[in-house]
Coordinates of C-alpha atoms in Angstrom, one line a residue:
M1 CA -1.2 -15.8 -36.8
P2 CA -3.3 -16.4 -38.6
E3 CA -5.5 -14.2 -40.9
S4 CA -8.9 -13.9 -38.5
T5 CA -7.1 -13.4 -35.6
V6 CA -4.6 -10.8 -37.1
Q7 CA -8.6 -8.7 -38.5
N8 CA -9.7 -9.0 -34.6
M9 CA -6.7 -7.4 -33.1
P10 CA -7.1 -3.2 -32.5
L11 CA -4.9 -0.6 -34.2
L12 CA -2.9 1.6 -32.0
T13 CA -5.2 4.6 -33.2
D14 CA -8.1 2.5 -31.3
F15 CA -7.3 3.8 -27.9
L16 CA -6.8 6.6 -26.6
P17 CA -3.1 8.4 -26.9
T18 CA 0.3 7.7 -24.5
S19 CA 2.3 9.6 -26.0
V20 CA 2.7 12.4 -28.3
K21 CA 3.3 10.7 -31.1
E22 CA 0.1 8.8 -30.4
M23 CA -2.1 11.9 -30.4
K24 CA -0.5 12.9 -33.6
A25 CA -1.4 9.8 -35.1
L26 CA -5.2 10.8 -34.5
G27 CA -4.6 14.8 -35.8
W28 CA -4.9 16.4 -33.0
D29 CA -2.4 18.7 -32.4
Y30 CA -3.6 19.6 -28.3
V31 CA -5.6 17.2 -25.8
D32 CA -9.0 18.7 -23.9
V33 CA -8.2 16.3 -20.5
V34 CA -4.4 14.1 -19.4
I35 CA -5.5 11.8 -17.3
F36 CA -2.8 10.3 -15.3
S37 CA -3.4 6.8 -13.4
G38 CA -1.7 4.5 -11.3
D39 CA -3.0 1.6 -13.2
A40 CA -1.7 0.3 -17.1
Y41 CA -4.0 1.4 -19.3
V42 CA -6.4 -1.2 -20.2
D43 CA -9.4 -0.5 -22.7
H44 CA -11.7 -2.0 -20.2
P45 CA -14.7 -1.1 -18.8
S46 CA -13.6 -2.4 -15.8
F47 CA -10.9 -0.1 -15.8
A48 CA -11.4 3.2 -14.5
A49 CA -8.9 5.4 -16.6
A50 CA -10.2 3.6 -19.4
V51 CA -13.8 4.5 -18.9
I52 CA -13.2 8.7 -17.8
G53 CA -11.6 8.6 -21.5
R54 CA -13.6 7.0 -23.5
T55 CA -17.6 9.1 -21.4
L56 CA -15.3 12.4 -22.2
Q57 CA -13.9 11.1 -25.8
A58 CA -18.0 10.5 -26.5
A59 CA -18.8 14.0 -26.0
G60 CA -16.2 15.4 -27.9
Y61 CA -13.1 16.0 -25.8
K62 CA -10.0 15.0 -27.0
V63 CA -7.8 12.9 -24.2
A64 CA -4.8 11.1 -23.3
I65 CA -3.9 9.2 -20.8
V66 CA -0.8 8.7 -18.7
P67 CA -0.5 5.4 -17.3
Q68 CA 1.7 4.9 -14.6
P69 CA 4.0 8.2 -14.7
N70 CA 7.9 8.0 -13.6
W71 CA 8.2 10.3 -10.8
Q72 CA 11.5 9.9 -9.6
D73 CA 13.6 10.9 -12.9
D74 CA 13.3 14.7 -14.5
L75 CA 9.5 14.1 -15.1
R76 CA 8.9 13.7 -18.6
D77 CA 6.0 11.7 -18.2
F78 CA 4.3 15.0 -16.6
R79 CA 5.3 17.2 -18.9
K80 CA 4.6 15.4 -22.5
F81 CA 1.0 16.6 -23.3
G82 CA 2.0 19.8 -21.6
A83 CA -1.1 21.3 -20.3
P84 CA -4.0 20.3 -21.3
R85 CA -7.2 23.0 -22.7
L86 CA -9.1 22.4 -19.7
F87 CA -7.5 20.2 -16.9
F88 CA -5.8 17.1 -15.1
G89 CA -7.4 13.8 -13.8
V90 CA -4.9 12.6 -11.5
S91 CA -6.3 8.7 -9.9
A92 CA -4.1 6.1 -7.9
G93 CA -5.7 3.6 -10.2
A94 CA -8.4 0.8 -9.1
M95 CA -7.3 0.0 -5.7
D96 CA -6.4 2.6 -2.1
S97 CA -2.2 2.5 -3.0
M98 CA -1.7 1.3 0.8
V99 CA -4.1 -1.8 0.0
N100 CA -2.4 -2.2 -3.3
H101 CA 1.5 -1.9 -1.2
Y102 CA 0.8 -3.4 2.0
T103 CA -0.3 -6.6 3.2
A104 CA -2.1 -6.8 6.3
A105 CA 0.5 -6.6 8.9
R106 CA 2.1 -3.5 7.0
R107 CA 4.8 -5.8 4.8
R108 CA 5.1 -4.8 1.3
R109 CA 3.9 -7.1 -1.2
S110 CA 5.7 -7.9 -3.4
D111 CA 3.7 -7.6 -6.6
D112 CA 1.4 -5.4 -8.2
A113 CA -1.9 -7.1 -10.3
Y114 CA -2.6 -4.1 -11.9
T115 CA 1.0 -3.3 -13.2
A116 CA 2.5 -5.6 -16.9
G117 CA 4.4 -8.6 -15.4
G118 CA 2.6 -8.3 -12.3
R119 CA 6.2 -5.8 -10.8
H120 CA 5.1 -3.7 -7.5
G121 CA 6.7 0.1 -7.7
A122 CA 5.1 1.1 -10.4
R123 CA 3.2 3.6 -8.3
P124 CA 4.4 5.6 -5.3
D125 CA 2.4 5.5 -1.9
Y126 CA -0.4 8.1 -2.2
P127 CA 0.0 9.0 -5.6
T128 CA -3.2 11.3 -5.5
I129 CA -1.0 13.3 -3.7
V130 CA 2.0 12.6 -5.7
Y131 CA 1.0 13.4 -9.2
S132 CA -1.0 16.7 -8.3
G133 CA 2.2 17.9 -6.0
I134 CA 4.6 17.3 -9.8
L135 CA 1.4 18.8 -11.8
R136 CA 1.2 21.8 -9.7
S137 CA 4.5 23.0 -9.1
L138 CA 4.8 22.4 -13.4
F139 CA 1.9 23.8 -14.5
P140 CA 0.9 26.1 -11.4
D141 CA -2.5 27.9 -13.4
T142 CA -4.1 24.1 -14.9
P143 CA -6.8 22.4 -12.6
I144 CA -6.4 19.4 -10.9
V145 CA -9.2 17.1 -10.4
A146 CA -8.7 13.9 -8.6
G147 CA -10.5 10.7 -9.1
G148 CA -10.7 7.0 -8.1
I149 CA -11.1 4.7 -4.8
E150 CA -8.3 6.5 -3.1
A151 CA -9.6 9.7 -3.3
S152 CA -13.2 8.7 -2.7
M153 CA -12.6 6.8 0.3
R154 CA -10.2 9.5 1.5
R155 CA -12.6 12.3 1.4
L156 CA -13.4 13.5 4.6
S157 CA -11.1 13.1 8.0
H158 CA -10.0 9.0 7.9
Y159 CA -8.3 6.6 9.9
D160 CA -4.8 5.5 7.6
Y161 CA -3.4 1.4 9.0
W162 CA -0.2 2.0 7.9
Q163 CA 0.7 5.2 9.3
D164 CA -2.1 4.4 12.3
R165 CA -2.7 7.4 12.4
L166 CA -6.4 10.0 11.7
R167 CA -5.5 11.5 8.4
P168 CA -7.6 14.8 7.2
S169 CA -9.4 15.0 3.6
I170 CA -7.0 13.9 1.1
L171 CA -8.0 17.2 -0.6
A172 CA -6.1 18.8 2.2
D173 CA -3.0 16.8 1.6
C174 CA -2.8 17.0 -2.3
D175 CA -3.1 20.1 -4.4
A176 CA -6.0 19.5 -6.5
D177 CA -8.7 21.4 -6.7
M178 CA -11.6 19.6 -6.9
L179 CA -12.2 15.9 -6.5
I180 CA -15.1 13.3 -8.0
Y181 CA -16.0 10.7 -5.6
G182 CA -17.8 7.0 -6.9
M183 CA -18.7 6.7 -10.2
G184 CA -17.4 9.2 -11.9
E185 CA -18.9 9.4 -15.8
K186 CA -21.9 12.0 -15.5
T187 CA -20.0 14.2 -12.7
V188 CA -16.6 14.7 -14.9
L189 CA -19.0 15.5 -17.7
E190 CA -20.6 18.2 -15.9
V191 CA -17.4 19.6 -14.6
A192 CA -15.7 19.3 -18.1
G193 CA -18.4 21.6 -19.5
R194 CA -18.3 24.3 -17.2
L195 CA -14.4 24.5 -17.9
A196 CA -15.1 24.7 -21.4
A197 CA -17.9 27.5 -20.7
G198 CA -15.4 29.2 -19.2
E199 CA -16.0 28.8 -15.8
R200 CA -13.4 28.8 -13.0
I201 CA -12.2 25.7 -11.2
D202 CA -12.4 27.5 -7.8
M203 CA -16.0 29.4 -8.4
I204 CA -17.1 25.7 -9.5
T205 CA -18.4 23.8 -5.9
D206 CA -21.9 22.2 -6.6
I207 CA -21.5 19.9 -8.8
D208 CA -23.2 16.1 -7.2
Q209 CA -20.1 13.8 -6.1
T210 CA -17.7 16.3 -6.0
V211 CA -15.6 17.5 -2.7
V212 CA -13.9 21.1 -2.7
L213 CA -11.5 22.8 0.0
L214 CA -13.3 26.3 0.6
P215 CA -12.9 28.8 2.8
Q216 CA -14.3 28.7 6.5
E217 CA -16.8 31.8 6.0
S218 CA -18.0 29.7 3.1
S219 CA -19.9 26.7 5.5
A220 CA -23.7 26.7 5.4
V221 CA -25.6 26.3 8.4
A222 CA -26.8 23.1 9.6
D223 CA -30.3 22.5 8.6
D224 CA -32.5 19.4 6.8
D225 CA -29.5 19.9 3.8
N226 CA -26.6 20.5 5.1
I227 CA -24.6 18.7 7.8
E228 CA -21.9 20.0 10.2
L229 CA -19.3 17.3 11.0
H230 CA -17.2 17.4 13.8
G231 CA -14.1 19.2 12.5
F232 CA -10.6 17.5 11.9
E233 CA -9.2 19.4 14.7
E234 CA -11.7 17.8 17.1
C235 CA -11.9 14.8 15.7
L236 CA -8.2 14.3 16.1
R237 CA -8.5 15.2 20.2
S238 CA -11.1 12.7 19.9
K239 CA -11.8 9.7 18.8
R240 CA -15.9 9.5 19.7
C241 CA -16.0 13.0 17.6
Q242 CA -14.4 10.5 14.0
A243 CA -17.0 8.0 15.5
E244 CA -19.9 10.1 15.3
N245 CA -18.5 11.7 11.9
F246 CA -18.8 8.6 10.5
R247 CA -22.8 7.4 11.3
H248 CA -23.5 10.9 9.2
I249 CA -21.5 9.5 6.2
E250 CA -22.6 6.5 6.2
Q251 CA -26.0 7.1 6.4
Q252 CA -25.9 10.0 3.4
S253 CA -23.9 8.0 1.2
N254 CA -26.6 5.5 1.1
R255 CA -29.7 7.8 1.0
F256 CA -31.5 8.3 -2.4
R257 CA -30.5 12.2 -1.9
G258 CA -27.6 13.0 0.6
A259 CA -27.2 15.8 2.2
V260 CA -24.6 18.4 2.1
L261 CA -21.7 17.5 4.4
W262 CA -18.9 20.1 5.6
Q263 CA -15.8 19.3 7.8
R264 CA -13.4 22.5 9.3
H265 CA -9.6 22.2 8.6
G266 CA -8.3 24.7 10.0
D267 CA -9.4 27.7 8.3
K268 CA -10.5 25.9 5.3
V269 CA -13.8 23.9 5.2
V270 CA -14.4 20.9 3.3
K271 CA -17.9 20.2 1.2
V272 CA -18.8 17.2 0.0
N273 CA -22.0 17.4 -2.4
P274 CA -24.2 14.5 -2.5
M275 CA -24.4 11.6 -4.1
S276 CA -26.3 11.6 -8.1
P277 CA -29.2 9.5 -7.8
P278 CA -28.9 6.3 -8.9
M279 CA -28.0 5.9 -12.9
T280 CA -30.9 5.0 -15.4
T281 CA -30.2 1.6 -17.2
G282 CA -30.0 4.3 -20.2
E283 CA -26.7 5.9 -18.2
I284 CA -25.4 3.0 -17.4
D285 CA -25.7 1.1 -21.0
A286 CA -24.1 4.3 -22.4
S287 CA -21.1 3.9 -20.6
F288 CA -20.8 0.3 -21.3
D289 CA -21.1 0.6 -24.7
L290 CA -18.4 2.9 -25.6
P291 CA -16.0 1.8 -28.4
Y292 CA -13.8 -0.2 -25.4
T293 CA -11.1 -2.3 -27.3
R294 CA -11.3 -4.6 -24.0
M295 CA -7.3 -5.3 -24.5
P296 CA -4.5 -3.7 -22.6
H297 CA -2.7 -0.8 -24.8
P298 CA -0.3 -2.3 -27.3
R299 CA 2.7 -0.9 -25.2
Y300 CA 2.2 -4.2 -22.9
R301 CA 2.6 -6.4 -25.7
G302 CA 4.2 -9.4 -24.8
K303 CA 3.1 -8.6 -20.9
T304 CA 0.4 -9.8 -18.8
I305 CA -1.4 -8.2 -16.8
P306 CA -2.8 -10.0 -14.1
A307 CA -5.8 -7.6 -13.2
Y308 CA -6.6 -8.3 -16.6
E309 CA -6.5 -11.8 -16.7
M310 CA -9.2 -11.9 -14.4
I311 CA -11.9 -10.3 -16.0
R312 CA -10.6 -10.7 -19.8
H313 CA -13.3 -13.0 -20.5
S314 CA -16.2 -11.7 -18.4
V315 CA -19.4 -8.8 -17.8
N316 CA -20.3 -6.4 -15.0
M317 CA -23.5 -6.6 -15.4
H318 CA -24.7 -3.7 -12.4
R319 CA -23.5 -1.4 -10.1
G320 CA -23.5 -0.8 -6.8
C321 CA -24.8 -3.0 -3.6
F322 CA -27.0 -3.2 -0.6
G323 CA -25.2 -6.0 1.6
G324 CA -23.6 -2.6 3.4
C325 CA -21.2 -4.6 5.0
A326 CA -19.0 -3.6 7.7
F327 CA -15.7 -4.0 6.3
C328 CA -17.0 -3.3 2.7
T329 CA -16.4 0.3 0.7
I330 CA -19.1 -0.4 -2.5
S331 CA -21.8 1.4 -1.6
A332 CA -19.6 4.5 -0.1
H333 CA -18.5 4.6 -3.7
Q334 CA -20.6 3.2 -6.0
G335 CA -24.1 3.6 -3.1
K336 CA -26.2 0.8 -2.2
F337 CA -28.4 1.8 -4.9
I338 CA -28.6 -1.0 -8.1
A339 CA -27.7 0.1 -11.6
S340 CA -28.2 -2.6 -14.0
R341 CA -27.6 -3.1 -17.7
S342 CA -30.4 -3.9 -19.9
K343 CA -30.2 -7.0 -21.1
E344 CA -29.7 -5.7 -24.7
S345 CA -26.6 -4.3 -23.5
I346 CA -24.7 -7.0 -21.8
L347 CA -25.7 -9.0 -24.9
R348 CA -23.3 -6.9 -26.6
E349 CA -20.4 -7.3 -24.8
V350 CA -21.1 -11.0 -24.5
R351 CA -20.7 -11.0 -28.3
K352 CA -18.1 -8.7 -28.2
I353 CA -16.6 -11.5 -26.0
T354 CA -17.0 -14.4 -28.2
S355 CA -15.4 -12.2 -30.8
M356 CA -11.7 -11.9 -28.8
P357 CA -9.0 -14.1 -30.4
D358 CA -8.2 -16.1 -27.5
F359 CA -12.2 -16.6 -26.1
K360 CA -12.4 -20.5 -25.8
G361 CA -15.9 -20.3 -25.3
Y362 CA -16.2 -20.2 -21.2
L363 CA -17.4 -16.4 -19.8
S364 CA -15.3 -16.5 -16.7
D365 CA -18.1 -14.2 -14.6
L366 CA -21.3 -13.0 -15.0
G367 CA -21.7 -11.1 -12.1
G368 CA -21.2 -7.4 -10.2
P369 CA -20.7 -6.1 -6.7
S370 CA -22.8 -8.4 -5.5
A371 CA -23.7 -11.6 -8.3
N372 CA -27.4 -11.8 -7.6
M373 CA -28.4 -8.5 -6.4
Y374 CA -29.2 -7.6 -10.8
G375 CA -32.4 -5.6 -11.5
M376 CA -33.4 -5.6 -7.7
R377 CA -35.2 -2.4 -6.2
G378 CA -37.2 -1.2 -3.5
K379 CA -40.9 -2.1 -4.4
N380 CA -42.1 1.0 -2.7
L381 CA -39.6 3.2 -4.1
D382 CA -40.8 6.1 -1.9
I383 CA -39.6 4.7 0.8
C384 CA -36.5 3.4 -0.2
R385 CA -36.1 7.7 -1.4
K386 CA -36.2 8.7 2.9
C387 CA -34.2 5.5 3.3
M388 CA -31.3 5.9 5.4
R389 CA -30.6 2.3 6.6
P390 CA -26.9 1.2 5.7
S391 CA -27.6 -2.4 4.6
C392 CA -30.7 -3.8 2.9
L393 CA -30.0 -6.8 4.4
H394 CA -29.1 -7.1 7.5
P395 CA -30.5 -7.3 10.2
R396 CA -33.1 -8.9 7.9
P397 CA -34.4 -8.1 4.5
C398 CA -35.8 -5.5 4.1
P399 CA -39.4 -6.3 3.4
N400 CA -40.2 -3.9 0.3
L401 CA -36.9 -5.1 -1.5
D402 CA -37.8 -7.0 -4.7
T403 CA -35.6 -10.3 -4.0
D404 CA -37.2 -11.4 -7.3
H405 CA -34.6 -13.2 -9.2
S406 CA -36.4 -13.8 -12.5
R407 CA -34.6 -11.3 -14.5
L408 CA -31.1 -12.5 -13.9
L409 CA -31.8 -16.3 -14.5
D410 CA -33.6 -14.5 -18.3
I411 CA -29.9 -13.0 -18.5
Y412 CA -28.3 -16.5 -17.6
H413 CA -30.6 -18.1 -20.3
A414 CA -29.7 -15.2 -23.3
V415 CA -26.2 -15.5 -22.5
D416 CA -25.7 -19.7 -22.5
A417 CA -27.6 -19.0 -25.9
V418 CA -25.3 -16.7 -26.8
S419 CA -23.3 -18.5 -30.5
G420 CA -20.4 -19.5 -29.2
V421 CA -20.7 -19.1 -25.6
K422 CA -20.0 -23.0 -24.3
K423 CA -20.3 -22.1 -20.6
S424 CA -20.9 -19.2 -18.3
F425 CA -19.4 -19.0 -14.8
V426 CA -20.6 -17.0 -11.9
G427 CA -17.6 -15.7 -10.3
S428 CA -18.5 -12.5 -8.4
G429 CA -19.5 -13.2 -4.5
V430 CA -23.0 -14.7 -4.1
R431 CA -25.5 -13.2 -1.1
Y432 CA -26.6 -16.9 -0.5
D433 CA -29.0 -14.5 2.3
L434 CA -30.8 -13.4 -0.6
S435 CA -31.6 -15.8 -2.7
M436 CA -32.8 -18.2 -0.2
H437 CA -34.9 -15.5 1.7
P438 CA -38.5 -16.7 1.9
T439 CA -41.0 -13.6 0.8
G440 CA -44.0 -14.8 1.4
D441 CA -44.6 -15.0 -2.6
K442 CA -44.9 -18.3 -3.7
S443 CA -43.6 -17.3 -7.4
V444 CA -41.0 -15.2 -6.1
D445 CA -40.1 -18.2 -3.8
A446 CA -39.9 -21.1 -6.5
V447 CA -37.6 -18.9 -9.2
N448 CA -35.4 -17.6 -6.3
R449 CA -34.9 -22.1 -5.3
R450 CA -34.0 -22.4 -9.1
Y451 CA -31.8 -20.0 -8.9
N452 CA -29.7 -21.8 -6.7
E453 CA -30.0 -24.7 -8.2
E454 CA -29.3 -23.2 -11.7
L455 CA -26.7 -21.4 -10.1
I456 CA -25.1 -24.7 -8.5
E457 CA -25.5 -27.1 -11.6
R458 CA -24.8 -24.5 -14.8
H459 CA -22.9 -21.6 -13.5
V460 CA -20.0 -22.9 -11.0
S461 CA -16.1 -23.5 -12.5
G462 CA -15.7 -26.4 -9.9
R463 CA -16.0 -24.2 -7.4
L464 CA -18.1 -21.6 -5.6
K465 CA -16.7 -19.2 -3.6
V466 CA -19.2 -17.6 -0.9
A467 CA -18.6 -15.7 2.3
P468 CA -20.0 -16.5 5.4
E469 CA -17.1 -14.7 7.4
H470 CA -17.7 -15.8 10.6
T471 CA -19.4 -18.4 13.1
S472 CA -20.1 -16.0 15.7
S473 CA -23.4 -14.3 16.1
Y474 CA -21.6 -11.5 17.8
V475 CA -18.9 -10.7 15.4
L476 CA -21.1 -11.9 12.4
G477 CA -23.7 -9.3 14.0
I478 CA -21.4 -6.1 14.0
M479 CA -19.7 -7.4 10.7
R480 CA -23.5 -7.1 9.1
K481 CA -24.2 -10.9 8.0
P482 CA -26.4 -13.0 8.2
E483 CA -26.4 -16.2 10.4
F484 CA -24.2 -18.9 10.0
S485 CA -26.5 -21.5 10.2
L486 CA -27.6 -20.2 7.0
Y487 CA -24.5 -21.5 5.4
Y488 CA -25.7 -24.8 6.1
D489 CA -28.4 -24.5 4.7
F490 CA -27.3 -23.3 1.0
K491 CA -24.4 -26.4 1.7
A492 CA -27.6 -28.7 2.1
I493 CA -29.1 -27.3 -1.0
F494 CA -25.4 -27.1 -3.0
D495 CA -24.8 -30.9 -1.6
R496 CA -28.6 -32.1 -2.9
V497 CA -27.7 -30.5 -6.6
N498 CA -24.3 -31.4 -6.9
D499 CA -26.1 -35.7 -5.9
R500 CA -28.9 -35.1 -8.6
A501 CA -27.0 -33.9 -11.7
G502 CA -23.7 -36.1 -10.6
L503 CA -21.6 -33.2 -9.8
R504 CA -18.4 -32.8 -7.8
Q505 CA -18.2 -29.3 -7.2
Q506 CA -16.6 -27.7 -3.7
L507 CA -18.3 -24.7 -1.9
I508 CA -15.2 -22.4 -0.7
P509 CA -16.3 -20.4 1.9
Y510 CA -14.1 -16.7 3.1
F511 CA -13.5 -16.0 7.1
I512 CA -11.8 -13.4 8.3
S513 CA -9.8 -13.1 11.7
S514 CA -9.4 -10.0 13.9
H515 CA -12.6 -8.4 12.9
P516 CA -13.8 -5.7 15.8
G517 CA -15.9 -7.7 18.0
C518 CA -13.5 -10.6 17.2
R519 CA -11.6 -12.4 20.3
E520 CA -9.8 -15.0 20.8
V521 CA -12.0 -17.7 21.7
D522 CA -14.4 -17.1 18.9
M523 CA -11.9 -17.9 16.5
A524 CA -11.4 -21.4 18.5
E525 CA -15.1 -21.7 18.3
L526 CA -14.6 -20.5 14.4
A527 CA -11.8 -23.6 14.2
A528 CA -14.2 -26.2 15.9
E529 CA -17.2 -25.4 13.3
T530 CA -15.6 -25.8 10.5
K531 CA -13.1 -29.1 11.4
R532 CA -17.4 -30.4 11.7
L533 CA -17.9 -29.1 7.8
N534 CA -14.5 -31.0 7.2
L535 CA -13.1 -28.0 5.8
H536 CA -9.2 -27.0 5.4
L537 CA -9.8 -23.4 4.9
E538 CA -8.3 -21.8 2.3
Q539 CA -10.0 -18.0 1.5
V540 CA -9.0 -16.4 4.8
Q541 CA -7.6 -13.0 5.3
D542 CA -7.1 -10.8 8.6
F543 CA -9.0 -8.0 9.2
T544 CA -7.7 -5.4 7.1
P545 CA -8.8 -1.2 8.3
T546 CA -9.3 0.5 5.1
P547 CA -10.5 4.3 4.8
M548 CA -14.4 4.6 5.2
T549 CA -15.5 1.4 6.6
L550 CA -17.8 0.9 9.7
A551 CA -15.3 -1.6 10.6
T552 CA -12.3 0.4 10.3
E553 CA -14.2 2.8 12.6
I554 CA -15.0 1.1 15.0
Y555 CA -10.9 -0.4 14.9
Y556 CA -9.9 3.1 15.5
T557 CA -12.1 4.4 17.7
G558 CA -12.7 1.6 19.8
I559 CA -16.7 2.9 19.6
H560 CA -19.3 1.7 17.4
P561 CA -20.7 4.5 15.9
Y562 CA -24.4 3.9 15.8
T563 CA -24.9 2.7 19.1
G564 CA -21.6 4.3 21.2
E565 CA -20.6 1.3 22.3
K566 CA -17.4 0.2 23.0
I567 CA -16.4 -3.3 21.2
F568 CA -13.2 -4.8 21.4
T569 CA -10.7 -4.9 18.6
A570 CA -7.5 -7.2 17.8
T571 CA -5.2 -4.5 17.1
T572 CA -1.6 -5.8 18.1
P573 CA 0.3 -8.3 16.1
E574 CA 0.9 -10.5 19.2
E575 CA -3.1 -10.6 19.1
K576 CA -4.3 -10.5 14.9
L577 CA -1.7 -13.6 15.5
A578 CA -3.2 -15.6 18.6
Q579 CA -6.7 -15.3 16.1
R580 CA -5.3 -15.9 12.8
K581 CA -3.4 -19.5 13.5
Y582 CA -6.9 -21.1 14.5
F583 CA -7.6 -20.6 10.6
F584 CA -4.8 -23.8 10.4
W585 CA -6.0 -26.3 13.1
Y586 CA -5.2 -29.0 10.6
D587 CA -1.1 -28.0 10.8
N588 CA 0.8 -29.8 13.0
A589 CA 3.0 -26.9 13.3
Y590 CA -0.1 -24.9 15.1
R591 CA -1.6 -27.5 16.8
P592 CA 0.8 -27.0 20.0
E593 CA 0.3 -23.2 20.6
I594 CA -3.3 -24.1 20.3
I595 CA -3.2 -26.3 22.3
K596 CA -1.8 -23.9 25.4
S597 CA -3.9 -20.9 23.9
L598 CA -7.0 -23.3 24.9
H599 CA -6.1 -24.2 28.2
R600 CA -5.5 -20.7 28.8
L601 CA -9.2 -19.8 27.4
H602 CA -10.7 -22.6 30.1
R603 CA -11.5 -24.7 26.6
A604 CA -10.3 -27.7 27.1
D605 CA -13.7 -28.8 25.3
L606 CA -12.4 -27.2 22.0
I607 CA -9.0 -29.0 22.4
E608 CA -11.4 -32.7 22.1
S609 CA -12.8 -31.2 19.7
L610 CA -10.3 -30.2 17.2
Y611 CA -8.4 -33.3 18.8
P612 CA -10.3 -35.9 19.5
S613 CA -9.3 -39.3 21.5
R614 CA -6.1 -37.4 23.0
R615 CA -4.7 -36.1 25.9
F616 CA -2.5 -33.2 25.9
N617 CA -0.9 -31.0 28.4
V618 CA -0.3 -27.0 28.3
Q619 CA 2.7 -28.0 26.0
G620 CA 0.5 -30.0 23.5
Y621 CA 2.3 -33.3 23.6
Y622 CA -0.2 -35.5 23.5
G623 CA -0.7 -39.4 24.8
V624 CA -3.7 -41.8 23.3
A625 CA -6.6 -41.9 25.4
R626 CA -6.1 -45.0 28.0
R627 CA -9.2 -46.8 29.8
P628 CA -8.6 -46.2 34.1
G629 CA -5.6 -48.0 35.1
K630 CA -4.0 -48.5 31.9
D631 CA -0.4 -47.4 30.8
K632 CA -0.2 -43.6 31.0
S633 CA 3.4 -43.6 29.1
R634 CA 3.5 -40.5 26.4
K635 CA 4.0 -40.1 22.9

């Protein structure tokens, strides 16, 4: 190995300890916090266990991480550090464990992107529940704090697709004393500080972005600052109660300063404290500037962690998303207000990447939850502080939204000027409805046109992925996505820039089948529309209900939480397959069934659109169309 490469490799002591031996090597005799994570330990700002661990470390706490503990043996992984001075942290990892483990068809996945070697089986179903139960049995007096996506999205009663039932708040199902939801740096520091000051965990009930389970008599009287939701038992009896709850939950999680939510569970009540205000630039810079090695722990040497391979040479520039898509949980976890890093912080991270031994000059992504929301906010923040809209883009972009892409272009130019960077790509999803929106300000509109052109010409790695999701106006309305005609407009820009620059790049659209509101005929029309575009779709997904999304609430209740309207949703395997097959109209294996279905739907016009110059019977066999009077023998 070249000497320069060896010099750039981090030492074992550069990581947070994962064993007692590593702890001793740091000169520690104890730890303040032990974090149990369902993911492999990657010391990188895209992996939550590393972020929380480094945040606590920077505040002076001694933190250990136990990645993917064995829950099926003698539990030595759970015992090895003993009881920490302050608390145990438990997290399922960067994904909900059930999304990680099962497909939309509820089949077990054969791999796990967050495990070394991609192997499956390194974590249980519902690790938050399993890990906290084991820790409570071994260390009954030590506080347990749950966090991560799984806990965050299950903080109140929620529909579990894989068990096909309504479940209570995860706090009612697990042995954690407290739940931290959303992005937890500020919250975990306050929890640690108050425990270190001698407060008991059961007395800490008022910290932003925490959830606690209290005696029923602790409930507050409903007012402007407190909302009493329908109790869990009420929601079990009435799906309409669950739908009504969701509207409050989504609105409050998207407010600049939300109300406290209360939900009864038997003789207890779940208290959800409001989300913290958006992080300032200084606060988010402080998190990303922590001394990450940006590499997997040496225990995985020689093994590949697929999720890390995807982001190792990428940079996340902001948090939050104001798109409010019905099937997405980003705003429920990160909020809709954008917290952007400074240009200086981004450039510091880029320079770190250029010094990595395997960096060849290509940044795989300059992005975020949505690639082109960096630096955006309301023009008048007083309006934003009162707003409860879940989306700033649907049904049309908010007139108070500053959509100026100049700050983003400035970042692109500065990154491309860094020594060692040959090319920077944008791999995150681009909201073209944002960059194409006419603002009425000629200078802003000109900048945004230039953004689209520079994005396409300079920052596409051969293929640009976008997400129109569907072609039906009705379905897109439920999804909170723009009209499909906007895709045609963006494609025209894409094709024009490619022709001018002599490029042969592809525009790759994502689509979803079986989304609430979508019927089989909508998918048939999608097939005809995509054929007109000469698209053989590859980026497709059958809708998967995940906790705390608008689409999941509609799927489970059959009711739109905001209108009370009953919405059709494909729920059976047969209904889902009937929709999904239209993605593959070009595959001869699907042709007979598609033809049969279109006859049943009385849409012979779509048969002609998909398979022109053919005559089909209901079995899907065809003959070449001939002039009247000619031989009609079948092929």
